[in-house]
PDB file of C-alpha atoms in Angstrom:
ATOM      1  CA  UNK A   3       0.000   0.000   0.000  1.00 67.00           C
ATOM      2  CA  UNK A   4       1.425   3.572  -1.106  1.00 73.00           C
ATOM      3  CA  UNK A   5       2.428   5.431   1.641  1.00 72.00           C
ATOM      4  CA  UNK A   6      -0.015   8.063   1.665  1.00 75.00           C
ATOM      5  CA  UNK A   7      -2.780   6.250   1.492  1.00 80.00           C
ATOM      6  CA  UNK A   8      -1.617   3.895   4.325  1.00 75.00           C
ATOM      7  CA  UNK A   9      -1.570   7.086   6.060  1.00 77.00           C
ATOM      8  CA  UNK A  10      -4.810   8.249   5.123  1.00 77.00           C
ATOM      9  CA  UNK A  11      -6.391   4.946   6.425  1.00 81.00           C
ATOM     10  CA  UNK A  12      -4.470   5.020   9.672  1.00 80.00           C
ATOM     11  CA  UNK A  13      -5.854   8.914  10.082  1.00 87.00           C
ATOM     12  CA  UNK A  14      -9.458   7.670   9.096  1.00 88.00           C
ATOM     13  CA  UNK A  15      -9.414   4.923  10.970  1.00 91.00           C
ATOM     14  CA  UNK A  16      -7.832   6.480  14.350  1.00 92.00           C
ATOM     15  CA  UNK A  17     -10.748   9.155  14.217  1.00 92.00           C
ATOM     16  CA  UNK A  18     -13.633   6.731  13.459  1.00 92.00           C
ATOM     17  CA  UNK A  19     -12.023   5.252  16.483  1.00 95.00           C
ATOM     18  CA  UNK A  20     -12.193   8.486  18.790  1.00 96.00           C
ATOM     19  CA  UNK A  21     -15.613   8.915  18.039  1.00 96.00           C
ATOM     20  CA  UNK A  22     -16.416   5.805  19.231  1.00 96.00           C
ATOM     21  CA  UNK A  23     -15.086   6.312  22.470  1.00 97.00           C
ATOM     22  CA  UNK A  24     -16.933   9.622  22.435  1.00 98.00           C
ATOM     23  CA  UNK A  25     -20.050   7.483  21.456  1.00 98.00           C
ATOM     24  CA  UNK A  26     -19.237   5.381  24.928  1.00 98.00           C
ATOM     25  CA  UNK A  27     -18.870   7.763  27.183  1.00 98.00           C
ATOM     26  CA  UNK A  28     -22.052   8.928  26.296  1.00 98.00           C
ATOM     27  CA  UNK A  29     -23.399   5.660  26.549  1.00 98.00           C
ATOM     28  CA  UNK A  30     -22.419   5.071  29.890  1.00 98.00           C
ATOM     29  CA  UNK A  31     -23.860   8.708  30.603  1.00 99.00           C
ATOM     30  CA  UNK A  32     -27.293   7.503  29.459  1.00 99.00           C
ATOM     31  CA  UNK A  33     -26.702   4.170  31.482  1.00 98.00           C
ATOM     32  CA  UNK A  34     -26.858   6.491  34.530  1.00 98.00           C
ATOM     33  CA  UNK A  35     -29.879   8.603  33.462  1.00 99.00           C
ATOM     34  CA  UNK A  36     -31.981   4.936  33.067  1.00 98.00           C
ATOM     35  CA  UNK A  37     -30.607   3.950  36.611  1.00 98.00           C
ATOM     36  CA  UNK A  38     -31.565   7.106  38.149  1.00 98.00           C
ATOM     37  CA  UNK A  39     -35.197   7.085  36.585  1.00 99.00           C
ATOM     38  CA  UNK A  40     -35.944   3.843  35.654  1.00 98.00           C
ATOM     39  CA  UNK A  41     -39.588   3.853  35.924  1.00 98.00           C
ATOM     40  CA  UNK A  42     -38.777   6.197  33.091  1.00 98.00           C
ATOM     41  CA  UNK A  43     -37.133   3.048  30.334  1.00 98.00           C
ATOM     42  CA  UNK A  44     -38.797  -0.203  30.252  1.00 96.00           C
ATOM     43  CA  UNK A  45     -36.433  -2.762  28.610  1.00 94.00           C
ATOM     44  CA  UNK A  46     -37.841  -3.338  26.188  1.00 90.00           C
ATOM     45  CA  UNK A  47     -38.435  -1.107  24.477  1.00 92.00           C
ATOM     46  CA  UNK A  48     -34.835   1.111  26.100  1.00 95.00           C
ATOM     47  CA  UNK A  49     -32.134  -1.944  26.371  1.00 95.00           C
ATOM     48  CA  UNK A  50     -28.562  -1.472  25.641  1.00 95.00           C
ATOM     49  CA  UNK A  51     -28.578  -1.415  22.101  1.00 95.00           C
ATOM     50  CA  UNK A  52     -31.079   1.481  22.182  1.00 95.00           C
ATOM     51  CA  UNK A  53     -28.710   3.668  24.397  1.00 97.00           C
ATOM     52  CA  UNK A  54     -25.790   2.924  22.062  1.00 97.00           C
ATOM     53  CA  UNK A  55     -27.328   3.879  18.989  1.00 96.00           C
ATOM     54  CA  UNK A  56     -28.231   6.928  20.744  1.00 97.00           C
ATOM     55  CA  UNK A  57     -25.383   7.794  21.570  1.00 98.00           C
ATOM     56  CA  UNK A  58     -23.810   6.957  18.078  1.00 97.00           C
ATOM     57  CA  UNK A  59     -25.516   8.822  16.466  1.00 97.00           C
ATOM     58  CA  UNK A  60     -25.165  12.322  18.416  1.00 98.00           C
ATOM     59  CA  UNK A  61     -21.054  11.043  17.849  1.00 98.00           C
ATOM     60  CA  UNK A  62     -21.016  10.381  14.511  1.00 97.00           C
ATOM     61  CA  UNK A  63     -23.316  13.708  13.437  1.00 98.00           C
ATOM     62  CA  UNK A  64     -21.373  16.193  15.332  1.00 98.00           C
ATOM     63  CA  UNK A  65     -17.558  14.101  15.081  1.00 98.00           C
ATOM     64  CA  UNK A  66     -16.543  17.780  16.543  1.00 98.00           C
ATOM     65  CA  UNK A  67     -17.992  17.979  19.811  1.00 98.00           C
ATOM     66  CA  UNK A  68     -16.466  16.264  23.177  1.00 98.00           C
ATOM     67  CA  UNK A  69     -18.620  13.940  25.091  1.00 98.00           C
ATOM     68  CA  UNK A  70     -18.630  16.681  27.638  1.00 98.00           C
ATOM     69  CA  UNK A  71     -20.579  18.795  25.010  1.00 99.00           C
ATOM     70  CA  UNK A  72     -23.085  16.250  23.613  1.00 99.00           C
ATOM     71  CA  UNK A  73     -24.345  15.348  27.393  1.00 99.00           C
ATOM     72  CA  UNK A  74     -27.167  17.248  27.018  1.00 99.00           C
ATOM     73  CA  UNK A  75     -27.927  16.046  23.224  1.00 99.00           C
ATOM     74  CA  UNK A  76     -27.914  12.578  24.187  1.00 99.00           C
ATOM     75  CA  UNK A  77     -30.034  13.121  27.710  1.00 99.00           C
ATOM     76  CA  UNK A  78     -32.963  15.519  25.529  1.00 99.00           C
ATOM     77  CA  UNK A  79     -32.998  12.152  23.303  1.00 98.00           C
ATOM     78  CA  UNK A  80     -33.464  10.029  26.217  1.00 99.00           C
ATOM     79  CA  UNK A  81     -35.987  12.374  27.607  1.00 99.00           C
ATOM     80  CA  UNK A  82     -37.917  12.516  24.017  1.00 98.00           C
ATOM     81  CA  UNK A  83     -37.944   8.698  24.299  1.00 97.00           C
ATOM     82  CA  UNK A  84     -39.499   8.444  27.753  1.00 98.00           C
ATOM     83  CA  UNK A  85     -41.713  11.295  27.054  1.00 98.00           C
ATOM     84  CA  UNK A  86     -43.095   9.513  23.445  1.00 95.00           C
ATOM     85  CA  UNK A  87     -43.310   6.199  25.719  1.00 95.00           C
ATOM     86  CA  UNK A  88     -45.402   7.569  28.344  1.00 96.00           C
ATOM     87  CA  UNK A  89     -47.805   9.147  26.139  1.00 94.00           C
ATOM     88  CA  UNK A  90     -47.967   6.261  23.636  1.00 90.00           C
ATOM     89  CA  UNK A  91     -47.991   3.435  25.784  1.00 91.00           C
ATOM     90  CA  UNK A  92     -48.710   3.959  28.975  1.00 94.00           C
ATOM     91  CA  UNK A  93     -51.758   7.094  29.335  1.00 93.00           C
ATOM     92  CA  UNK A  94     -54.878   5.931  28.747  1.00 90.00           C
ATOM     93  CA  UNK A  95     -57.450   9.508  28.471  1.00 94.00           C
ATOM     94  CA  UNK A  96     -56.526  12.599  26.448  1.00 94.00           C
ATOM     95  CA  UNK A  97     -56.801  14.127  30.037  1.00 96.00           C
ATOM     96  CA  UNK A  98     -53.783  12.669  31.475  1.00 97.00           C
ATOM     97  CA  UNK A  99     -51.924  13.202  28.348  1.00 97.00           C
ATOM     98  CA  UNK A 100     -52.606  16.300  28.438  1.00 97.00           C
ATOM     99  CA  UNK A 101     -51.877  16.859  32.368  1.00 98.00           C
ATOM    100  CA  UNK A 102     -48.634  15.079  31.488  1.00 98.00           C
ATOM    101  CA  UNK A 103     -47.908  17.801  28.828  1.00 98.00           C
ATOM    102  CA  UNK A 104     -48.754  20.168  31.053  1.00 98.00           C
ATOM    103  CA  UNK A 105     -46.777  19.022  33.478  1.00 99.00           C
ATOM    104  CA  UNK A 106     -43.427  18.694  31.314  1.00 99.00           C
ATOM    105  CA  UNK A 107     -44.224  22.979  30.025  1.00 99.00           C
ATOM    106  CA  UNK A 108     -44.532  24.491  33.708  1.00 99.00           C
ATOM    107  CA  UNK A 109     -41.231  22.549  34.396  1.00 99.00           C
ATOM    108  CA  UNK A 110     -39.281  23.889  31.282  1.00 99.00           C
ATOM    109  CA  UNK A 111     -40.600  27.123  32.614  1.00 98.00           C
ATOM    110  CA  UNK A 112     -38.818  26.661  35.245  1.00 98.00           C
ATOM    111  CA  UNK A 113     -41.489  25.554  38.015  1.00 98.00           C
ATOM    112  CA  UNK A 114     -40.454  22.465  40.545  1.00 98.00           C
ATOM    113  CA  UNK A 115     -41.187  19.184  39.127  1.00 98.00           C
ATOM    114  CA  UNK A 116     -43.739  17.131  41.273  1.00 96.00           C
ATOM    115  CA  UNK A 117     -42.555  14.496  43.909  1.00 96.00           C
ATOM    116  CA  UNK A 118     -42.393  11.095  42.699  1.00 96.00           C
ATOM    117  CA  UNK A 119     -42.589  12.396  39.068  1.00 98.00           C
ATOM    118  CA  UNK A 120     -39.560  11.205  36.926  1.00 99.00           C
ATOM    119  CA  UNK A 121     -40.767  12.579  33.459  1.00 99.00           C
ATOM    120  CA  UNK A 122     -40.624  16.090  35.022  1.00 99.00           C
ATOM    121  CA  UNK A 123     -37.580  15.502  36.945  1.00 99.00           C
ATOM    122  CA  UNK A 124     -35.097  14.545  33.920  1.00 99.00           C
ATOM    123  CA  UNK A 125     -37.002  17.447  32.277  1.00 99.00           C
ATOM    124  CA  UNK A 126     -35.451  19.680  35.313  1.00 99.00           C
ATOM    125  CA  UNK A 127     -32.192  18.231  35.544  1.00 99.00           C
ATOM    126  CA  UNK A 128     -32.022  18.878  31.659  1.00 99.00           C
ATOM    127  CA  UNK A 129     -33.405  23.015  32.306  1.00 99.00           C
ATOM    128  CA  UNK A 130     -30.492  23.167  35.424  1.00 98.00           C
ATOM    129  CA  UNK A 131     -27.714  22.242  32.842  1.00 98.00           C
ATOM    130  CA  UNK A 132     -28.935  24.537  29.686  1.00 99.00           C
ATOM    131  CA  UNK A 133     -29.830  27.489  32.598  1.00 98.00           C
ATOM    132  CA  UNK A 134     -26.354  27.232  33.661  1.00 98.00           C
ATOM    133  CA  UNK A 135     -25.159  28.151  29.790  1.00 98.00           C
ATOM    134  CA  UNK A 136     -24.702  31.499  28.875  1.00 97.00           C
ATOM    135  CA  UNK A 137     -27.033  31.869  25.986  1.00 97.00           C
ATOM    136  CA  UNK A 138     -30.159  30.439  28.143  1.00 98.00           C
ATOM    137  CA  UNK A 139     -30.960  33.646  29.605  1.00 97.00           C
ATOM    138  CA  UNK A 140     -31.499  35.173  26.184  1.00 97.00           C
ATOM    139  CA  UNK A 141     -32.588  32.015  24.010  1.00 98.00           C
ATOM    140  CA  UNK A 142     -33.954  29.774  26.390  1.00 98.00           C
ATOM    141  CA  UNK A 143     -37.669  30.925  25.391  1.00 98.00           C
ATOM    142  CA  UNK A 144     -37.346  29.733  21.840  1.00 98.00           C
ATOM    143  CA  UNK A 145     -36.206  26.051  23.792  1.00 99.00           C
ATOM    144  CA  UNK A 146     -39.332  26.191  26.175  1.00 99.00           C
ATOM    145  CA  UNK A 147     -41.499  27.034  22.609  1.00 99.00           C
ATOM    146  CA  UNK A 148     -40.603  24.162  20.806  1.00 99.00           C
ATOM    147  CA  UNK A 149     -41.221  22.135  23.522  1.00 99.00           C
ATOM    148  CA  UNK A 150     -44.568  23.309  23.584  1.00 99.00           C
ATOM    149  CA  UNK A 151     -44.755  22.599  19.700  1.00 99.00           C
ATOM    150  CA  UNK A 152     -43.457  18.908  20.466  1.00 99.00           C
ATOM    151  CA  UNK A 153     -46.007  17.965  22.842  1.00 99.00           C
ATOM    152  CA  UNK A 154     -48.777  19.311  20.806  1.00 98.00           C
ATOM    153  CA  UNK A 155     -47.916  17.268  18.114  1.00 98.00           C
ATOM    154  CA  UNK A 156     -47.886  14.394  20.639  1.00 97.00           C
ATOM    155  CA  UNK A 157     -51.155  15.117  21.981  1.00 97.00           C
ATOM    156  CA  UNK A 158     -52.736  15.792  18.239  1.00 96.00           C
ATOM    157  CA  UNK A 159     -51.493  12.259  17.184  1.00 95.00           C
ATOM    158  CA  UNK A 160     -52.619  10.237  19.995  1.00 94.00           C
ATOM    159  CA  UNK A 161     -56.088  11.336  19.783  1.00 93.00           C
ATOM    160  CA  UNK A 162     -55.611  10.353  16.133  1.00 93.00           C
ATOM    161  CA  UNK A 163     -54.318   7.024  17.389  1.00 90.00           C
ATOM    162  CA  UNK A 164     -57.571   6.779  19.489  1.00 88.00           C
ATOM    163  CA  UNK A 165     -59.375   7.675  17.041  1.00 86.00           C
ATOM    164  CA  UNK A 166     -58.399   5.029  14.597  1.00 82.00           C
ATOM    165  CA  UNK A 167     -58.431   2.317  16.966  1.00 78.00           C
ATOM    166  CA  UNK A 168     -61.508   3.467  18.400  1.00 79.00           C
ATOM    167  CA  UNK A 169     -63.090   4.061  14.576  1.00 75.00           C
ATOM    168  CA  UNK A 170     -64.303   7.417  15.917  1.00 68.00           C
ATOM    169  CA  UNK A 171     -63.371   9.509  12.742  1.00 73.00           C
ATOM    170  CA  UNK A 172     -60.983   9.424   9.376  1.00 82.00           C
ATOM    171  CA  UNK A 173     -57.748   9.103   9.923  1.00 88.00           C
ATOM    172  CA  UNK A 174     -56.026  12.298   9.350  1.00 94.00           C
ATOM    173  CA  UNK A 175     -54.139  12.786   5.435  1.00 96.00           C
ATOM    174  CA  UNK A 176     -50.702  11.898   5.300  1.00 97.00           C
ATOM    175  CA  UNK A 177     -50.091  15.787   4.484  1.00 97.00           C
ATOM    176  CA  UNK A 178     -51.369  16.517   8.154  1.00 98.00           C
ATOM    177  CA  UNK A 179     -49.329  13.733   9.251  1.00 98.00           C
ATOM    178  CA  UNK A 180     -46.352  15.202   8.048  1.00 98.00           C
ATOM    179  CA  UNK A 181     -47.300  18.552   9.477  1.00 98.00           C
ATOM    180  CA  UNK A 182     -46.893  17.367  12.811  1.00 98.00           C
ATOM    181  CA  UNK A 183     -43.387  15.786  12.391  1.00 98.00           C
ATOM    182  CA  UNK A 184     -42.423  18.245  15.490  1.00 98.00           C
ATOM    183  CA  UNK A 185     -43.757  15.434  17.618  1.00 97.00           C
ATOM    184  CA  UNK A 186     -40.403  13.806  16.469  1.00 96.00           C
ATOM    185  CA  UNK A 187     -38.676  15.600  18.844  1.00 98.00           C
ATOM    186  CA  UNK A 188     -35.490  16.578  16.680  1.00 98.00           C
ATOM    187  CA  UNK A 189     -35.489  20.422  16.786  1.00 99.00           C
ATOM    188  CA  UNK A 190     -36.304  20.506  20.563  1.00 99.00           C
ATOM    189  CA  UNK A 191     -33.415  18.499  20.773  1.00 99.00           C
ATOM    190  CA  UNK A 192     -31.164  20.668  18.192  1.00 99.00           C
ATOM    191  CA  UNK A 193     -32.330  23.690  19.972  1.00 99.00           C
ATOM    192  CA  UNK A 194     -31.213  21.764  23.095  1.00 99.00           C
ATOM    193  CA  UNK A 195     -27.589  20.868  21.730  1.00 99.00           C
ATOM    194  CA  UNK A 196     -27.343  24.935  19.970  1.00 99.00           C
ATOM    195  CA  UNK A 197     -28.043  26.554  23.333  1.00 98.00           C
ATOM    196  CA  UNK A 198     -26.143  23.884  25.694  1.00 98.00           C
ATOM    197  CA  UNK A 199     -22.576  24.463  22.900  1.00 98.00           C
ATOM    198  CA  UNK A 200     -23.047  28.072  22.361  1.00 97.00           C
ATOM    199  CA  UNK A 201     -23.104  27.304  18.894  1.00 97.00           C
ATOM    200  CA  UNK A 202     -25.464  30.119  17.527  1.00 95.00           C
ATOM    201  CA  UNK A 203     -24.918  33.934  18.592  1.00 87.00           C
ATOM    202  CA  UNK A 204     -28.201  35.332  17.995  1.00 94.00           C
ATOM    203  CA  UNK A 205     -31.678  34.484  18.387  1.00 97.00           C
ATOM    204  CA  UNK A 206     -32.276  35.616  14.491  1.00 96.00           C
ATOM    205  CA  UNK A 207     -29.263  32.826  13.826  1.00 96.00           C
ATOM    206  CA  UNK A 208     -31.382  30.347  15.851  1.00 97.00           C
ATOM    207  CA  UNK A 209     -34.339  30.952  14.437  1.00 97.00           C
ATOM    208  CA  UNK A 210     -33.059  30.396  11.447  1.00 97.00           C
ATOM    209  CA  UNK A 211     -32.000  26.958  11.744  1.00 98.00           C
ATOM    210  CA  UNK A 212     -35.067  26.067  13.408  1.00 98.00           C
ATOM    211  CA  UNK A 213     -36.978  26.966  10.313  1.00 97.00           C
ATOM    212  CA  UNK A 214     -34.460  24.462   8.499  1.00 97.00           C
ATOM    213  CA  UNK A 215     -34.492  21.826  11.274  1.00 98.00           C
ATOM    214  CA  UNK A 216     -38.373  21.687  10.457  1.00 98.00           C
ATOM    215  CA  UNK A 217     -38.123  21.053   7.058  1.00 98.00           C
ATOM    216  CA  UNK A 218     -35.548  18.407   8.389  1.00 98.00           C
ATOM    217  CA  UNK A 219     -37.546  16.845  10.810  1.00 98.00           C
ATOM    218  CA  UNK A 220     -40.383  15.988   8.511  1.00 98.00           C
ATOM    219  CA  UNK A 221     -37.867  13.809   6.324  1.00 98.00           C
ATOM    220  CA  UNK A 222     -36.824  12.041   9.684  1.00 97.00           C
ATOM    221  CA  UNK A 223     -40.287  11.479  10.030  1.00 98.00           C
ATOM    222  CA  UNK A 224     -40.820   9.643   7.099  1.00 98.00           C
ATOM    223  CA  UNK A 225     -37.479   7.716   7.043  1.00 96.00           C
ATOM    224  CA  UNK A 226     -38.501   6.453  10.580  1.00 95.00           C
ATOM    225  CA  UNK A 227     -42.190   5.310   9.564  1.00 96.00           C
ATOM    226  CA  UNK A 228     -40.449   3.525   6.456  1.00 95.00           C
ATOM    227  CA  UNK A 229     -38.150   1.723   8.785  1.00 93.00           C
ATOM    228  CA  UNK A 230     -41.327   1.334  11.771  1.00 92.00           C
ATOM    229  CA  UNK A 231     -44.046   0.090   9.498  1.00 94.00           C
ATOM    230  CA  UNK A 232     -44.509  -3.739  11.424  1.00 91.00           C
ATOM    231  CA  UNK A 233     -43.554  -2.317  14.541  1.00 89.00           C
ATOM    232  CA  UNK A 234     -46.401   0.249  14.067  1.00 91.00           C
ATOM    233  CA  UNK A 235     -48.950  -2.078  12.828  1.00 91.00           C
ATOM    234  CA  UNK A 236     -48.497  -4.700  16.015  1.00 88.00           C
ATOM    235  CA  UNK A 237     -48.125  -1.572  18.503  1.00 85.00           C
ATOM    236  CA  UNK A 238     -51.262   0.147  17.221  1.00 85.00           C
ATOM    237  CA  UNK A 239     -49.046   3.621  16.124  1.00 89.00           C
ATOM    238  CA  UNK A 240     -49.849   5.842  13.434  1.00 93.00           C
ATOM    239  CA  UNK A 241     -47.894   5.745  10.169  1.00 96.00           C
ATOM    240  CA  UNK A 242     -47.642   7.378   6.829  1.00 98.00           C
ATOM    241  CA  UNK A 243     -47.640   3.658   4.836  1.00 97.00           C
ATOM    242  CA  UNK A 244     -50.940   3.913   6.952  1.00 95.00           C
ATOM    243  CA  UNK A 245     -52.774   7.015   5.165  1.00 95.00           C
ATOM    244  CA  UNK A 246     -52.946   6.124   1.716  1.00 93.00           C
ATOM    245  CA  UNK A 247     -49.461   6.016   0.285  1.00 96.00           C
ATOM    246  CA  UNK A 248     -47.082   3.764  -0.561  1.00 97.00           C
ATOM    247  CA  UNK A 249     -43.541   2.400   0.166  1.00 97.00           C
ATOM    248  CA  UNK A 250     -42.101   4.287  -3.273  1.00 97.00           C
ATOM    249  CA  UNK A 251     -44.063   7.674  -2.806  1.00 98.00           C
ATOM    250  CA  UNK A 252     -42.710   7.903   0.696  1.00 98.00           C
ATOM    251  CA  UNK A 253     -39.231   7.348  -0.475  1.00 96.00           C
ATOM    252  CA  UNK A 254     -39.573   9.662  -3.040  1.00 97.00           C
ATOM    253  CA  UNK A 255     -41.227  12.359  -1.159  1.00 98.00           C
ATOM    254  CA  UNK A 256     -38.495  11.688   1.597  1.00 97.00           C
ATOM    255  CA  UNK A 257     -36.067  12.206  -1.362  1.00 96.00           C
ATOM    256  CA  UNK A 258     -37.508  15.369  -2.596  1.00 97.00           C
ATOM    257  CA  UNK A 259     -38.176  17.018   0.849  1.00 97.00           C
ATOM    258  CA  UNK A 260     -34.603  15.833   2.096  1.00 97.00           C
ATOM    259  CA  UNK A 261     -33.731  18.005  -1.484  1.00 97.00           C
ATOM    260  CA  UNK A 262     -35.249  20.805  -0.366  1.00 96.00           C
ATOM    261  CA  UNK A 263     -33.378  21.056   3.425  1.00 97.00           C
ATOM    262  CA  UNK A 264     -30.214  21.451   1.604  1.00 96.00           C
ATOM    263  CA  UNK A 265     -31.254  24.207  -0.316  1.00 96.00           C
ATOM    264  CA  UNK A 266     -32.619  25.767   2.495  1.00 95.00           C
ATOM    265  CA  UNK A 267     -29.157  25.231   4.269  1.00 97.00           C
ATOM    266  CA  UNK A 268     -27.228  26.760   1.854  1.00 97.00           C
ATOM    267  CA  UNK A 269     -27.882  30.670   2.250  1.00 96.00           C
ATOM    268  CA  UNK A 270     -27.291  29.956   6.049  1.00 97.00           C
ATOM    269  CA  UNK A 271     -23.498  28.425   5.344  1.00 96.00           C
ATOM    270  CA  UNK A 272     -21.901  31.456   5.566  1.00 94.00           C
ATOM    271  CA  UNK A 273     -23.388  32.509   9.261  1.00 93.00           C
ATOM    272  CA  UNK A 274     -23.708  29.400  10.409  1.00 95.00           C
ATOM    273  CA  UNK A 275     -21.392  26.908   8.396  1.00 97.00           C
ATOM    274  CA  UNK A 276     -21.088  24.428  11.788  1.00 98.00           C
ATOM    275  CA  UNK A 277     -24.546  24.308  12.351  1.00 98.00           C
ATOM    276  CA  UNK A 278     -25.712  23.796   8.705  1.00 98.00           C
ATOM    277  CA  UNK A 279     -22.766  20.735   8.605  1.00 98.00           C
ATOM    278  CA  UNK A 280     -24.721  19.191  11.487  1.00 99.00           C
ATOM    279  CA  UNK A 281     -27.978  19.374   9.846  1.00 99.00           C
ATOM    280  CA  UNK A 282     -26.787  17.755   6.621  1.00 98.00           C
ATOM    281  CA  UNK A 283     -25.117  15.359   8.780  1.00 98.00           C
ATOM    282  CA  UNK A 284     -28.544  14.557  11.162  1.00 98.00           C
ATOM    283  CA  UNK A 285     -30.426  13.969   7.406  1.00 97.00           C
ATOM    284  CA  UNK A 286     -27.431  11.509   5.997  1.00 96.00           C
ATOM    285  CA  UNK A 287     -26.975   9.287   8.891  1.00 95.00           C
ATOM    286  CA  UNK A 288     -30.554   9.181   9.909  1.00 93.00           C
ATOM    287  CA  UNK A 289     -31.536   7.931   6.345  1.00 91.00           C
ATOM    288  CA  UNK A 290     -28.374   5.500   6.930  1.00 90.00           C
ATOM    289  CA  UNK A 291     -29.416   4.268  10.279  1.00 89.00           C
ATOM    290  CA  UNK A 292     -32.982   3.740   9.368  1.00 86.00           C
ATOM    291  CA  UNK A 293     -32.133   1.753   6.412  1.00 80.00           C
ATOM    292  CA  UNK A 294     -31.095  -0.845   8.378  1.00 76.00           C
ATOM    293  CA  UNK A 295     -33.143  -0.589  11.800  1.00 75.00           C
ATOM    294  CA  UNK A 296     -34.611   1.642  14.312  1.00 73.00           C
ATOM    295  CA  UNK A 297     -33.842   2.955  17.765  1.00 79.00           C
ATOM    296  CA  UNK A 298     -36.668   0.902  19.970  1.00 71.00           C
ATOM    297  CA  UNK A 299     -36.219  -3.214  20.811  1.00 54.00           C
ATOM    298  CA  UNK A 300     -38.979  -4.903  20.140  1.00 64.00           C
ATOM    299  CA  UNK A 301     -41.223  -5.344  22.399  1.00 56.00           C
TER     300      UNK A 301
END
């Protein structure tokens, strides 16, 4: 092998290695989040595997950041995770999901969480670390907003969930569907990761990449239900293959929408030429993940 490419596969090699260890360390961070909550993660669906992919893939899209600085990515992911389990699986009246949500927006605003609660206090362990940042004070509304966004999307889809199983009304168009991709959870947890890394320096920044990170989420959306389908049939969940499309138009929606992010990115290179590198990076090795499997164990 010629010399400089031996070298080249030594230097590629030794950082797909560092990541890694980046990857575990967050890993074992997680590992200590389940511990302390654990009425939070059910295993299954949250086993091992689930934390590790986790936390590869907050490595692997941001190959720049120190373990240190993608603690709080990887612990808003967790947090999304128990939050979409408890109102998925275990809530049984739009009351209590809504209580829950509720709940979860007081906290982010900063009130106590209740005694006993878990959901509400990872939520306030989350707000302590991002409170402690400097750009909190000045963008921590826009985080507290998009949580509010997230759990309405929640809260929209499981009373079309009920619905459908119930045969109440029409499920809703896969356009709707798609509209209400912010029950994902990505942007909350971008905005999470933006404000916890000082990575943006003004709100007008940040809201720009929120506007992209929406446009982004949707295609996660679909790349997930394409990889969820069987899962979401025996589990009762909503899903685009669900609404009157098929395998091929999803992919080729997911193809043209995913299309559209990058144009949308471009213009914002020049302000924000780290942040739009993570976005592209979130869209490439999400659709590379999913191709293969998803983040829950079956359960």
């Amino acid at each position: 092998m010629p010399s400089d490419t031996l070298a080249a596969t030594l230097e590629q090699s030794a950082e797909q290695g560092r990541i890694c260890s980046v990857a575990v360390r967050g890993q074992r961070d997680l590992q200590d989040r389940v511990a302390m909550y654990p009425a939070l993660f059910p295993d299954p669906p949250v086993d091992a595997a689930m934390l590790s992919a986790l936390a590869l893939s907050t490595a692997f899209i941001a190959p720049w950041c120190t373990a240190a600085e993608l603690r709080t990515a990887n612990r808003a992911s967790l947090w999304v995770t128990a939050e979409d389990w408890r109102i998925d699986s275990e809530i049984g009246s739009l009351e209590e999901a809504t209580a829950t949500a509720t709940a979860c927006i007081a906290v982010a605003a900063g009130s106590a969480p209740a005694d006993g609660d878990q959901l509400t206090q990872f939520l306030a362990d989350i707000r302590e670390d991002l409170a402690a940042t400097p750009l909190f004070s000045r963008l921590g509304h826009l985080w507290q907003d998009e949580l509010r966004r997230m759990l309405d999307a929640e809260l929209r889809e499981w009373q079309w969930r009920t619905d459908r199983n119930n045969k109440m009304a029409e499920l809703p168009s896969a356009g709707d569907y798609l509209a209400n991709a912010a029950g994902y959870g990505a942007t909350w947890v971008n905005i999470s990761h933006w404000i916890a890394t000082s990575a943006v320096e003004t709100e007008e920044h940040l809201t720009a990449l929120v506007t992209a990170s929406y446009e982004v989420e949707k295609v996660l959306r679909l790349v997930n239900d394409l990889a969820s389908y069987n899962r979401d049939v025996k589990a009762g969940d909503l899903n685009i293959l669900m609404l009157g499309v098929g395998e091929h138009e999803v992919r080729q929606q997911a193809i043209d929408l995913a299309d559209r992010c990058h144009k949308l990115l471009d213009p914002l290179a020049e302000v924000s030429p780290q942040q739009v590198t993570y976005l592209r990076r979130v869209l490439g090795f999400t659709a590379g993940f999913y191709h293969g499997t998803d983040f829950w164990a079956s359960r």
